[in-house]
C-alpha cells in the first residue's frame, strides 16, 4: 500500500475546496441551499448523531440499510426476479394458440399490419404457427409447452399474466421500462425502491444482489439495477457465480484484518468531516458502503459458495460448481434470501430469437435455451417451498416484451431460420410465492396471440402489484426529487387483484 500517495490525494482534495473556482461554483449552486439550511437542518453534525441546529439523525440516516417494517402487512419479505433478457416467445411457452397453426406460412392479414410498427418486419410477412407441442398440467389446467417439461410439474404454484403489454419494442428502453418504470435513464430500479423502503435483514450482506448468466449483461446495461436518484447505497450489487463473487474481496498480501479496520476508520473519519461541512446524504451512503464492504468479507465467501450443498440439491438444480450458469445463480438466489437479502435479481442473456442463426431460431435455439432454465427455475420453487420460504418470497419471471405471431422477414426477405420479431402488444409473465394466488391465470389474447382482448395488464400494473405484495401502496410510496414526489409507477398502475391470494 502506497501511504504517501493516499496522503497526497487527501491533501489535493482539501486544496481543491480552497480554490476560487470552487468558491464561485458553490456561490452559484449553493446559495439556495445556504438560505434553506437554517430552515431545514443546518450545516453541521453535533455529538450523538444530532445536528447543531438540534435535528436528531435517525438510525436510518446513519445506516440506510437498517430494516424497516412495511407500511402495511405484506405477504412477501423478499423478491427473486428472473429476467430473461431478449424476450422469450410466449407463443412457444405459455400462450397456446391452435388457431395460429392453421394459418402457418400464409400471408399475414392486413388487419395485423395496418398502422403497426415493428423492429425488423417489413412488407407482408408469413404467419408462423407454434413450434412447440402444448398440453394442460395440474389441477389448474395450465397450458405449458414441451419446451418446459420440468416447469409443467409446478403449474399449480404459479399465476400467469397472459396479456401483458408495453410501449417499448427495442431491448434497451424496454428493459429499463420493465425494471425502472421508465424507458429513459435516471430512474431507480424496482430492487432499489424495495431496498429503500424496507432495508435488509442481514447487515453483513447487500440488500439488493444481482447475478448474471448467458455470457452478457442486459442490453440496457447496469442501469437496470441502478439506484437512479435514490442514494447509491440502494443500487444492486453485482456478484459473480464464477471466481471471486466480488472483486477485491480478499485483502492484499500483508494487510491484516485489524489494519484494514484502521484504514476504513480513517477513511470514514474523513468522510464524517466532509459530511459535517456539506451535509450531503450521499456521504452517509459512502460511509455505510465502506463498512458494508468490510463486513461482506466475512459473510460473502460463505453464502456465495455452493460447493458444500448436498448432492441431492445439486441434482435438483443441475448445478455445476465453479461455472457461471443460470442453475448456479438460482441456487445462490435461494441461499441469499435464506440469509436475509431483500432482493435478488437474475438476468439471463440470450432470448432474442429473430431467426438469424441456429441459436436464434424459435424451434431449435429457443428449445435449447429453455433447457438451461427449465430445471433450475423449477428447482428454485420446490426448494423454497420445502424450506418454508416460498410463502414469504415472491418469485417473478419474464422478459421485456413478447414475440410476433408472424415470421420475421428483414427488409421483406425470408430469414434462413424460423424467428419472431419484437412485439409489444402481448406477452406472458408469471409470479409465484409471497401472496400470489396459486394456479391463477389472468389475461386473454386473440386467436393469433397478437393482442390482449381481455384483462390486459401493463408494466405499471405489474409494479403496483409487486409493491403491494411487499407491503406498499404504490401511489403513496414516493421519493422527493427535483421538487416533486416520484414513484415507481409514475402516475399509472392498477393492482392485478385476480392474482393476489
Coordinates of N, CA and C in Angstrom, one line a residue, residues 110-118:
X110 N -53.9 -8.2 -43.3 CA -53.6 -6.7 -43.3 C -54.0 -6.1 -42.0
X111 N -55.1 -6.6 -41.4 CA -55.5 -6.0 -40.1 C -54.5 -6.0 -39.0
X112 N -53.5 -7.0 -39.1 CA -52.5 -7.1 -38.1 C -51.3 -6.1 -38.4
X113 N -51.3 -5.6 -39.6 CA -50.1 -4.8 -40.0 C -50.5 -3.3 -40.1
X114 N -51.8 -3.0 -40.3 CA -52.2 -1.6 -40.6 C -51.9 -0.7 -39.3
X115 N -51.1 0.3 -39.6 CA -50.8 1.3 -38.5 C -49.8 0.7 -37.5
X116 N -49.2 -0.4 -37.7 CA -48.3 -1.0 -36.8 C -46.8 -0.8 -37.2
X117 N -46.0 -0.7 -36.2 CA -44.5 -0.5 -36.5 C -43.8 -1.6 -35.8
X118 N -42.9 -2.3 -36.5 CA -42.1 -3.4 -35.9 C -40.6 -3.1 -35.9

